[in-house]
PDB file of N, CA, C and O in Angstrom:
ATOM      1  N   UNK R   1      22.182 -14.046  -2.031  1.00  0.00           N
ATOM      2  CA  UNK R   1      21.542 -14.387  -0.786  1.00  0.00           C
ATOM      3  C   UNK R   1      20.210 -15.072  -1.110  1.00  0.00           C
ATOM      4  O   UNK R   1      19.515 -14.685  -2.038  1.00  0.00           O
ATOM      5  N   UNK R   2      19.867 -16.072  -0.333  1.00  0.00           N
ATOM      6  CA  UNK R   2      18.571 -16.741  -0.473  1.00  0.00           C
ATOM      7  C   UNK R   2      17.620 -16.197   0.590  1.00  0.00           C
ATOM      8  O   UNK R   2      17.939 -16.156   1.765  1.00  0.00           O
ATOM      9  N   UNK R   3      16.455 -15.790   0.137  1.00  0.00           N
ATOM     10  CA  UNK R   3      15.417 -15.297   1.035  1.00  0.00           C
ATOM     11  C   UNK R   3      14.254 -16.282   0.975  1.00  0.00           C
ATOM     12  O   UNK R   3      13.759 -16.589  -0.108  1.00  0.00           O
ATOM     13  N   UNK R   4      13.837 -16.801   2.133  1.00  0.00           N
ATOM     14  CA  UNK R   4      12.696 -17.714   2.206  1.00  0.00           C
ATOM     15  C   UNK R   4      11.540 -16.956   2.841  1.00  0.00           C
ATOM     16  O   UNK R   4      11.671 -16.410   3.941  1.00  0.00           O
ATOM     17  N   UNK R   5      10.422 -16.921   2.126  1.00  0.00           N
ATOM     18  CA  UNK R   5       9.246 -16.184   2.582  1.00  0.00           C
ATOM     19  C   UNK R   5       8.084 -17.156   2.682  1.00  0.00           C
ATOM     20  O   UNK R   5       7.753 -17.834   1.710  1.00  0.00           O
ATOM     21  N   UNK R   6       7.483 -17.255   3.858  1.00  0.00           N
ATOM     22  CA  UNK R   6       6.329 -18.133   4.061  1.00  0.00           C
ATOM     23  C   UNK R   6       5.063 -17.284   4.114  1.00  0.00           C
ATOM     24  O   UNK R   6       4.942 -16.384   4.937  1.00  0.00           O
ATOM     25  N   UNK R   7       4.153 -17.551   3.209  1.00  0.00           N
ATOM     26  CA  UNK R   7       2.877 -16.834   3.153  1.00  0.00           C
ATOM     27  C   UNK R   7       1.743 -17.831   3.302  1.00  0.00           C
ATOM     28  O   UNK R   7       1.807 -18.922   2.770  1.00  0.00           O
ATOM     29  N   UNK R   8       0.710 -17.425   3.979  1.00  0.00           N
ATOM     30  CA  UNK R   8      -0.451 -18.286   4.117  1.00  0.00           C
ATOM     31  C   UNK R   8      -1.179 -17.992   5.404  1.00  0.00           C
ATOM     32  O   UNK R   8      -0.620 -17.431   6.342  1.00  0.00           O
ATOM     33  N   UNK R   9      -2.436 -18.341   5.423  1.00  0.00           N
ATOM     34  CA  UNK R   9      -3.228 -18.158   6.636  1.00  0.00           C
ATOM     35  C   UNK R   9      -3.208 -16.736   7.127  1.00  0.00           C
ATOM     36  O   UNK R   9      -3.524 -15.800   6.393  1.00  0.00           O
ATOM     37  N   UNK R  10      -2.805 -16.525   8.363  1.00  0.00           N
ATOM     38  CA  UNK R  10      -2.812 -15.204   8.973  1.00  0.00           C
ATOM     39  C   UNK R  10      -1.836 -14.228   8.323  1.00  0.00           C
ATOM     40  O   UNK R  10      -1.993 -13.018   8.453  1.00  0.00           O
ATOM     41  N   UNK R  11      -0.839 -14.728   7.626  1.00  0.00           N
ATOM     42  CA  UNK R  11       0.115 -13.848   6.949  1.00  0.00           C
ATOM     43  C   UNK R  11      -0.537 -13.080   5.812  1.00  0.00           C
ATOM     44  O   UNK R  11       0.008 -12.098   5.336  1.00  0.00           O
ATOM     45  N   UNK R  12      -1.717 -13.520   5.383  1.00  0.00           N
ATOM     46  CA  UNK R  12      -2.419 -12.849   4.289  1.00  0.00           C
ATOM     47  C   UNK R  12      -3.530 -11.932   4.785  1.00  0.00           C
ATOM     48  O   UNK R  12      -4.324 -11.432   3.994  1.00  0.00           O
ATOM     49  N   UNK R  13      -3.583 -11.721   6.082  1.00  0.00           N
ATOM     50  CA  UNK R  13      -4.637 -10.876   6.661  1.00  0.00           C
ATOM     51  C   UNK R  13      -4.023  -9.827   7.581  1.00  0.00           C
ATOM     52  O   UNK R  13      -3.038 -10.088   8.265  1.00  0.00           O
ATOM     53  N   UNK R  14      -4.633  -8.659   7.591  1.00  0.00           N
ATOM     54  CA  UNK R  14      -4.293  -7.638   8.579  1.00  0.00           C
ATOM     55  C   UNK R  14      -5.217  -7.842   9.781  1.00  0.00           C
ATOM     56  O   UNK R  14      -6.309  -8.405   9.649  1.00  0.00           O
ATOM     57  N   UNK R  15      -4.786  -7.381  10.921  1.00  0.00           N
ATOM     58  CA  UNK R  15      -5.595  -7.525  12.140  1.00  0.00           C
ATOM     59  C   UNK R  15      -7.002  -6.990  11.891  1.00  0.00           C
ATOM     60  O   UNK R  15      -7.182  -5.897  11.379  1.00  0.00           O
ATOM     61  N   UNK R  16      -7.999  -7.810  12.219  1.00  0.00           N
ATOM     62  CA  UNK R  16      -9.389  -7.406  12.105  1.00  0.00           C
ATOM     63  C   UNK R  16     -10.041  -7.706  10.759  1.00  0.00           C
ATOM     64  O   UNK R  16     -11.246  -7.561  10.618  1.00  0.00           O
ATOM     65  N   UNK R  17      -9.250  -8.115   9.755  1.00  0.00           N
ATOM     66  CA  UNK R  17      -9.835  -8.422   8.453  1.00  0.00           C
ATOM     67  C   UNK R  17     -10.507  -9.788   8.474  1.00  0.00           C
ATOM     68  O   UNK R  17     -10.023 -10.718   9.128  1.00  0.00           O
ATOM     69  N   UNK R  18     -11.609  -9.898   7.737  1.00  0.00           N
ATOM     70  CA  UNK R  18     -12.286 -11.192   7.580  1.00  0.00           C
ATOM     71  C   UNK R  18     -11.451 -12.084   6.670  1.00  0.00           C
ATOM     72  O   UNK R  18     -10.889 -11.597   5.690  1.00  0.00           O
ATOM     73  N   UNK R  19     -11.386 -13.377   6.955  1.00  0.00           N
ATOM     74  CA  UNK R  19     -10.637 -14.306   6.093  1.00  0.00           C
ATOM     75  C   UNK R  19     -11.413 -14.586   4.806  1.00  0.00           C
ATOM     76  O   UNK R  19     -11.801 -15.710   4.519  1.00  0.00           O
ATOM     77  N   UNK R  20     -11.642 -13.554   4.041  1.00  0.00           N
ATOM     78  CA  UNK R  20     -12.397 -13.622   2.798  1.00  0.00           C
ATOM     79  C   UNK R  20     -11.417 -13.724   1.622  1.00  0.00           C
ATOM     80  O   UNK R  20     -10.339 -13.120   1.659  1.00  0.00           O
ATOM     81  N   UNK R  21     -11.778 -14.473   0.601  1.00  0.00           N
ATOM     82  CA  UNK R  21     -10.890 -14.683  -0.547  1.00  0.00           C
ATOM     83  C   UNK R  21     -10.507 -13.365  -1.216  1.00  0.00           C
ATOM     84  O   UNK R  21      -9.349 -13.168  -1.601  1.00  0.00           O
ATOM     85  N   UNK R  22     -11.451 -12.445  -1.362  1.00  0.00           N
ATOM     86  CA  UNK R  22     -11.159 -11.167  -2.020  1.00  0.00           C
ATOM     87  C   UNK R  22     -10.147 -10.344  -1.216  1.00  0.00           C
ATOM     88  O   UNK R  22      -9.248  -9.722  -1.789  1.00  0.00           O
ATOM     89  N   UNK R  23     -10.276 -10.358   0.100  1.00  0.00           N
ATOM     90  CA  UNK R  23      -9.349  -9.634   0.972  1.00  0.00           C
ATOM     91  C   UNK R  23      -7.958 -10.253   0.859  1.00  0.00           C
ATOM     92  O   UNK R  23      -6.953  -9.547   0.710  1.00  0.00           O
ATOM     93  N   UNK R  24      -7.888 -11.576   0.918  1.00  0.00           N
ATOM     94  CA  UNK R  24      -6.593 -12.253   0.831  1.00  0.00           C
ATOM     95  C   UNK R  24      -5.947 -12.044  -0.532  1.00  0.00           C
ATOM     96  O   UNK R  24      -4.739 -11.868  -0.629  1.00  0.00           O
ATOM     97  N   UNK R  25      -6.748 -12.027  -1.595  1.00  0.00           N
ATOM     98  CA  UNK R  25      -6.203 -11.797  -2.936  1.00  0.00           C
ATOM     99  C   UNK R  25      -5.613 -10.395  -3.037  1.00  0.00           C
ATOM    100  O   UNK R  25      -4.514 -10.220  -3.572  1.00  0.00           O
ATOM    101  N   UNK R  26      -6.314  -9.409  -2.527  1.00  0.00           N
ATOM    102  CA  UNK R  26      -5.797  -8.039  -2.549  1.00  0.00           C
ATOM    103  C   UNK R  26      -4.482  -7.945  -1.777  1.00  0.00           C
ATOM    104  O   UNK R  26      -3.526  -7.305  -2.222  1.00  0.00           O
ATOM    105  N   UNK R  27      -4.421  -8.607  -0.624  1.00  0.00           N
ATOM    106  CA  UNK R  27      -3.200  -8.587   0.186  1.00  0.00           C
ATOM    107  C   UNK R  27      -2.058  -9.311  -0.510  1.00  0.00           C
ATOM    108  O   UNK R  27      -0.918  -8.839  -0.496  1.00  0.00           O
ATOM    109  N   UNK R  28      -2.330 -10.446  -1.125  1.00  0.00           N
ATOM    110  CA  UNK R  28      -1.262 -11.205  -1.792  1.00  0.00           C
ATOM    111  C   UNK R  28      -0.763 -10.463  -3.030  1.00  0.00           C
ATOM    112  O   UNK R  28       0.423 -10.497  -3.344  1.00  0.00           O
ATOM    113  N   UNK R  29      -1.651  -9.748  -3.727  1.00  0.00           N
ATOM    114  CA  UNK R  29      -1.210  -8.933  -4.867  1.00  0.00           C
ATOM    115  C   UNK R  29      -0.212  -7.877  -4.420  1.00  0.00           C
ATOM    116  O   UNK R  29       0.820  -7.666  -5.059  1.00  0.00           O
ATOM    117  N   UNK R  30      -0.492  -7.231  -3.299  1.00  0.00           N
ATOM    118  CA  UNK R  30       0.391  -6.192  -2.767  1.00  0.00           C
ATOM    119  C   UNK R  30       1.727  -6.800  -2.324  1.00  0.00           C
ATOM    120  O   UNK R  30       2.801  -6.270  -2.618  1.00  0.00           O
ATOM    121  N   UNK R  31       1.659  -7.928  -1.642  1.00  0.00           N
ATOM    122  CA  UNK R  31       2.867  -8.578  -1.124  1.00  0.00           C
ATOM    123  C   UNK R  31       3.758  -9.094  -2.255  1.00  0.00           C
ATOM    124  O   UNK R  31       4.973  -8.904  -2.233  1.00  0.00           O
ATOM    125  N   UNK R  32       3.164  -9.746  -3.246  1.00  0.00           N
ATOM    126  CA  UNK R  32       3.976 -10.307  -4.327  1.00  0.00           C
ATOM    127  C   UNK R  32       4.639  -9.223  -5.166  1.00  0.00           C
ATOM    128  O   UNK R  32       5.739  -9.427  -5.683  1.00  0.00           O
ATOM    129  N   UNK R  33       4.000  -8.081  -5.288  1.00  0.00           N
ATOM    130  CA  UNK R  33       4.628  -6.958  -5.991  1.00  0.00           C
ATOM    131  C   UNK R  33       5.895  -6.518  -5.252  1.00  0.00           C
ATOM    132  O   UNK R  33       6.940  -6.292  -5.864  1.00  0.00           O
ATOM    133  N   UNK R  34       5.812  -6.442  -3.931  1.00  0.00           N
ATOM    134  CA  UNK R  34       6.976  -6.055  -3.129  1.00  0.00           C
ATOM    135  C   UNK R  34       8.071  -7.116  -3.182  1.00  0.00           C
ATOM    136  O   UNK R  34       9.258  -6.798  -3.286  1.00  0.00           O
ATOM    137  N   UNK R  35       7.681  -8.397  -3.142  1.00  0.00           N
ATOM    138  CA  UNK R  35       8.658  -9.488  -3.211  1.00  0.00           C
ATOM    139  C   UNK R  35       9.364  -9.482  -4.558  1.00  0.00           C
ATOM    140  O   UNK R  35      10.588  -9.649  -4.640  1.00  0.00           O
ATOM    141  N   UNK R  36       8.619  -9.289  -5.639  1.00  0.00           N
ATOM    142  CA  UNK R  36       9.217  -9.261  -6.979  1.00  0.00           C
ATOM    143  C   UNK R  36      10.241  -8.139  -7.089  1.00  0.00           C
ATOM    144  O   UNK R  36      11.326  -8.337  -7.651  1.00  0.00           O
ATOM    145  N   UNK R  37       9.916  -6.984  -6.551  1.00  0.00           N
ATOM    146  CA  UNK R  37      10.852  -5.857  -6.590  1.00  0.00           C
ATOM    147  C   UNK R  37      12.114  -6.174  -5.789  1.00  0.00           C
ATOM    148  O   UNK R  37      13.233  -5.896  -6.237  1.00  0.00           O
ATOM    149  N   UNK R  38      11.951  -6.781  -4.627  1.00  0.00           N
ATOM    150  CA  UNK R  38      13.098  -7.148  -3.792  1.00  0.00           C
ATOM    151  C   UNK R  38      14.002  -8.139  -4.522  1.00  0.00           C
ATOM    152  O   UNK R  38      15.218  -7.967  -4.583  1.00  0.00           O
ATOM    153  N   UNK R  39      13.412  -9.154  -5.097  1.00  0.00           N
ATOM    154  CA  UNK R  39      14.187 -10.184  -5.794  1.00  0.00           C
ATOM    155  C   UNK R  39      14.886  -9.602  -7.017  1.00  0.00           C
ATOM    156  O   UNK R  39      16.052  -9.917  -7.291  1.00  0.00           O
ATOM    157  N   UNK R  40      14.205  -8.753  -7.748  1.00  0.00           N
ATOM    158  CA  UNK R  40      14.768  -8.186  -8.970  1.00  0.00           C
ATOM    159  C   UNK R  40      15.846  -7.146  -8.678  1.00  0.00           C
ATOM    160  O   UNK R  40      16.935  -7.191  -9.243  1.00  0.00           O
ATOM    161  N   UNK R  41      15.551  -6.226  -7.790  1.00  0.00           N
ATOM    162  CA  UNK R  41      16.466  -5.116  -7.517  1.00  0.00           C
ATOM    163  C   UNK R  41      17.765  -5.553  -6.859  1.00  0.00           C
ATOM    164  O   UNK R  41      18.795  -4.927  -7.042  1.00  0.00           O
ATOM    165  N   UNK R  42      17.710  -6.611  -6.103  1.00  0.00           N
ATOM    166  CA  UNK R  42      18.900  -7.035  -5.361  1.00  0.00           C
ATOM    167  C   UNK R  42      19.440  -8.379  -5.822  1.00  0.00           C
ATOM    168  O   UNK R  42      20.383  -8.887  -5.239  1.00  0.00           O
ATOM    169  N   UNK R  43      18.830  -8.950  -6.843  1.00  0.00           N
ATOM    170  CA  UNK R  43      19.277 -10.217  -7.427  1.00  0.00           C
ATOM    171  C   UNK R  43      19.401 -11.329  -6.381  1.00  0.00           C
ATOM    172  O   UNK R  43      20.366 -12.067  -6.352  1.00  0.00           O
ATOM    173  N   UNK R  44      18.399 -11.427  -5.490  1.00  0.00           N
ATOM    174  CA  UNK R  44      18.378 -12.483  -4.486  1.00  0.00           C
ATOM    175  C   UNK R  44      17.642 -13.704  -5.025  1.00  0.00           C
ATOM    176  O   UNK R  44      16.715 -13.578  -5.817  1.00  0.00           O
ATOM    177  N   UNK R  45      18.062 -14.884  -4.588  1.00  0.00           N
ATOM    178  CA  UNK R  45      17.282 -16.094  -4.847  1.00  0.00           C
ATOM    179  C   UNK R  45      16.125 -16.057  -3.850  1.00  0.00           C
ATOM    180  O   UNK R  45      16.337 -15.934  -2.646  1.00  0.00           O
ATOM    181  N   UNK R  46      14.915 -16.149  -4.359  1.00  0.00           N
ATOM    182  CA  UNK R  46      13.740 -16.017  -3.508  1.00  0.00           C
ATOM    183  C   UNK R  46      12.919 -17.285  -3.542  1.00  0.00           C
ATOM    184  O   UNK R  46      12.587 -17.783  -4.615  1.00  0.00           O
ATOM    185  N   UNK R  47      12.605 -17.823  -2.370  1.00  0.00           N
ATOM    186  CA  UNK R  47      11.772 -19.016  -2.238  1.00  0.00           C
ATOM    187  C   UNK R  47      10.501 -18.588  -1.519  1.00  0.00           C
ATOM    188  O   UNK R  47      10.561 -18.031  -0.421  1.00  0.00           O
ATOM    189  N   UNK R  48       9.362 -18.846  -2.156  1.00  0.00           N
ATOM    190  CA  UNK R  48       8.085 -18.522  -1.536  1.00  0.00           C
ATOM    191  C   UNK R  48       7.356 -19.824  -1.269  1.00  0.00           C
ATOM    192  O   UNK R  48       7.226 -20.662  -2.156  1.00  0.00           O
ATOM    193  N   UNK R  49       6.903 -19.989  -0.037  1.00  0.00           N
ATOM    194  CA  UNK R  49       6.229 -21.214   0.358  1.00  0.00           C
ATOM    195  C   UNK R  49       4.982 -20.857   1.162  1.00  0.00           C
ATOM    196  O   UNK R  49       4.819 -19.728   1.603  1.00  0.00           O
ATOM    197  N   UNK R  50       4.130 -21.831   1.343  1.00  0.00           N
ATOM    198  CA  UNK R  50       2.951 -21.616   2.173  1.00  0.00           C
ATOM    199  C   UNK R  50       3.389 -21.675   3.624  1.00  0.00           C
ATOM    200  O   UNK R  50       4.165 -22.529   4.012  1.00  0.00           O
ATOM    201  N   UNK R  51       2.899 -20.761   4.430  1.00  0.00           N
ATOM    202  CA  UNK R  51       3.379 -20.638   5.800  1.00  0.00           C
ATOM    203  C   UNK R  51       2.507 -21.273   6.849  1.00  0.00           C
ATOM    204  O   UNK R  51       2.421 -20.778   7.949  1.00  0.00           O
ATOM    205  N   UNK R  52       1.857 -22.344   6.539  1.00  0.00           N
ATOM    206  CA  UNK R  52       0.903 -22.919   7.475  1.00  0.00           C
ATOM    207  C   UNK R  52       1.500 -23.324   8.818  1.00  0.00           C
ATOM    208  O   UNK R  52       1.000 -22.976   9.863  1.00  0.00           O
ATOM    209  N   UNK R  53       2.560 -24.101   8.801  1.00  0.00           N
ATOM    210  CA  UNK R  53       3.057 -24.606  10.078  1.00  0.00           C
ATOM    211  C   UNK R  53       4.317 -23.912  10.558  1.00  0.00           C
ATOM    212  O   UNK R  53       4.734 -24.121  11.676  1.00  0.00           O
ATOM    213  N   UNK R  54       4.912 -23.117   9.714  1.00  0.00           N
ATOM    214  CA  UNK R  54       6.158 -22.468  10.101  1.00  0.00           C
ATOM    215  C   UNK R  54       7.356 -23.393  10.048  1.00  0.00           C
ATOM    216  O   UNK R  54       8.431 -23.055  10.504  1.00  0.00           O
ATOM    217  N   UNK R  55       7.187 -24.567   9.482  1.00  0.00           N
ATOM    218  CA  UNK R  55       8.265 -25.539   9.398  1.00  0.00           C
ATOM    219  C   UNK R  55       8.885 -25.496   8.013  1.00  0.00           C
ATOM    220  O   UNK R  55       8.191 -25.602   7.012  1.00  0.00           O
ATOM    221  N   UNK R  56      10.192 -25.351   7.956  1.00  0.00           N
ATOM    222  CA  UNK R  56      10.906 -25.378   6.693  1.00  0.00           C
ATOM    223  C   UNK R  56      11.436 -26.791   6.500  1.00  0.00           C
ATOM    224  O   UNK R  56      12.139 -27.322   7.348  1.00  0.00           O
ATOM    225  N   UNK R  57      11.106 -27.402   5.394  1.00  0.00           N
ATOM    226  CA  UNK R  57      11.509 -28.771   5.128  1.00  0.00           C
ATOM    227  C   UNK R  57      12.595 -28.757   4.072  1.00  0.00           C
ATOM    228  O   UNK R  57      12.442 -28.154   3.009  1.00  0.00           O
ATOM    229  N   UNK R  58      13.697 -29.428   4.348  1.00  0.00           N
ATOM    230  CA  UNK R  58      14.788 -29.539   3.390  1.00  0.00           C
ATOM    231  C   UNK R  58      14.312 -30.331   2.185  1.00  0.00           C
ATOM    232  O   UNK R  58      13.691 -31.377   2.333  1.00  0.00           O
ATOM    233  N   UNK R  59      14.586 -29.862   0.951  1.00  0.00           N
ATOM    234  CA  UNK R  59      14.079 -30.555  -0.237  1.00  0.00           C
ATOM    235  C   UNK R  59      14.691 -31.941  -0.459  1.00  0.00           C
ATOM    236  O   UNK R  59      14.113 -32.761  -1.144  1.00  0.00           O
ATOM    237  N   UNK R  60      15.872 -32.186   0.126  1.00  0.00           N
ATOM    238  CA  UNK R  60      16.523 -33.468  -0.045  1.00  0.00           C
ATOM    239  C   UNK R  60      17.079 -33.898   1.323  1.00  0.00           C
ATOM    240  O   UNK R  60      18.282 -33.812   1.569  1.00  0.00           O
ATOM    241  N   UNK R  61      16.202 -34.359   2.225  1.00  0.00           N
ATOM    242  CA  UNK R  61      16.658 -34.659   3.590  1.00  0.00           C
ATOM    243  C   UNK R  61      17.667 -35.800   3.614  1.00  0.00           C
ATOM    244  O   UNK R  61      17.600 -36.721   2.793  1.00  0.00           O
ATOM    245  N   UNK R  62      18.603 -35.736   4.533  1.00  0.00           N
ATOM    246  CA  UNK R  62      19.584 -36.824   4.641  1.00  0.00           C
ATOM    247  C   UNK R  62      18.920 -38.110   5.102  1.00  0.00           C
ATOM    248  O   UNK R  62      17.961 -38.098   5.864  1.00  0.00           O
ATOM    249  N   UNK R  63      19.436 -39.215   4.604  1.00  0.00           N
ATOM    250  CA  UNK R  63      18.915 -40.528   4.992  1.00  0.00           C
ATOM    251  C   UNK R  63      19.741 -41.028   6.163  1.00  0.00           C
ATOM    252  O   UNK R  63      20.959 -41.009   6.130  1.00  0.00           O
ATOM    253  N   UNK R  64      19.063 -41.468   7.225  1.00  0.00           N
ATOM    254  CA  UNK R  64      19.777 -41.994   8.405  1.00  0.00           C
ATOM    255  C   UNK R  64      19.507 -43.456   8.590  1.00  0.00           C
ATOM    256  O   UNK R  64      18.571 -44.025   8.155  1.00  0.00           O
TER     257      UNK R  64
END
């Protein structure tokens, strides 16, 4: 199974947290540990992308 995870911006903050680099780093460390365990334990293909716009772009879009 392929799992696509978008991280970035508000996804790296809990409600009420300041958008500070140290806070975001602590949150991303926790999240990536959980993602690594998920990918390893269940042998899933995992794609991690920045979640700024919520748009998933096909890596090889069809030409029209």
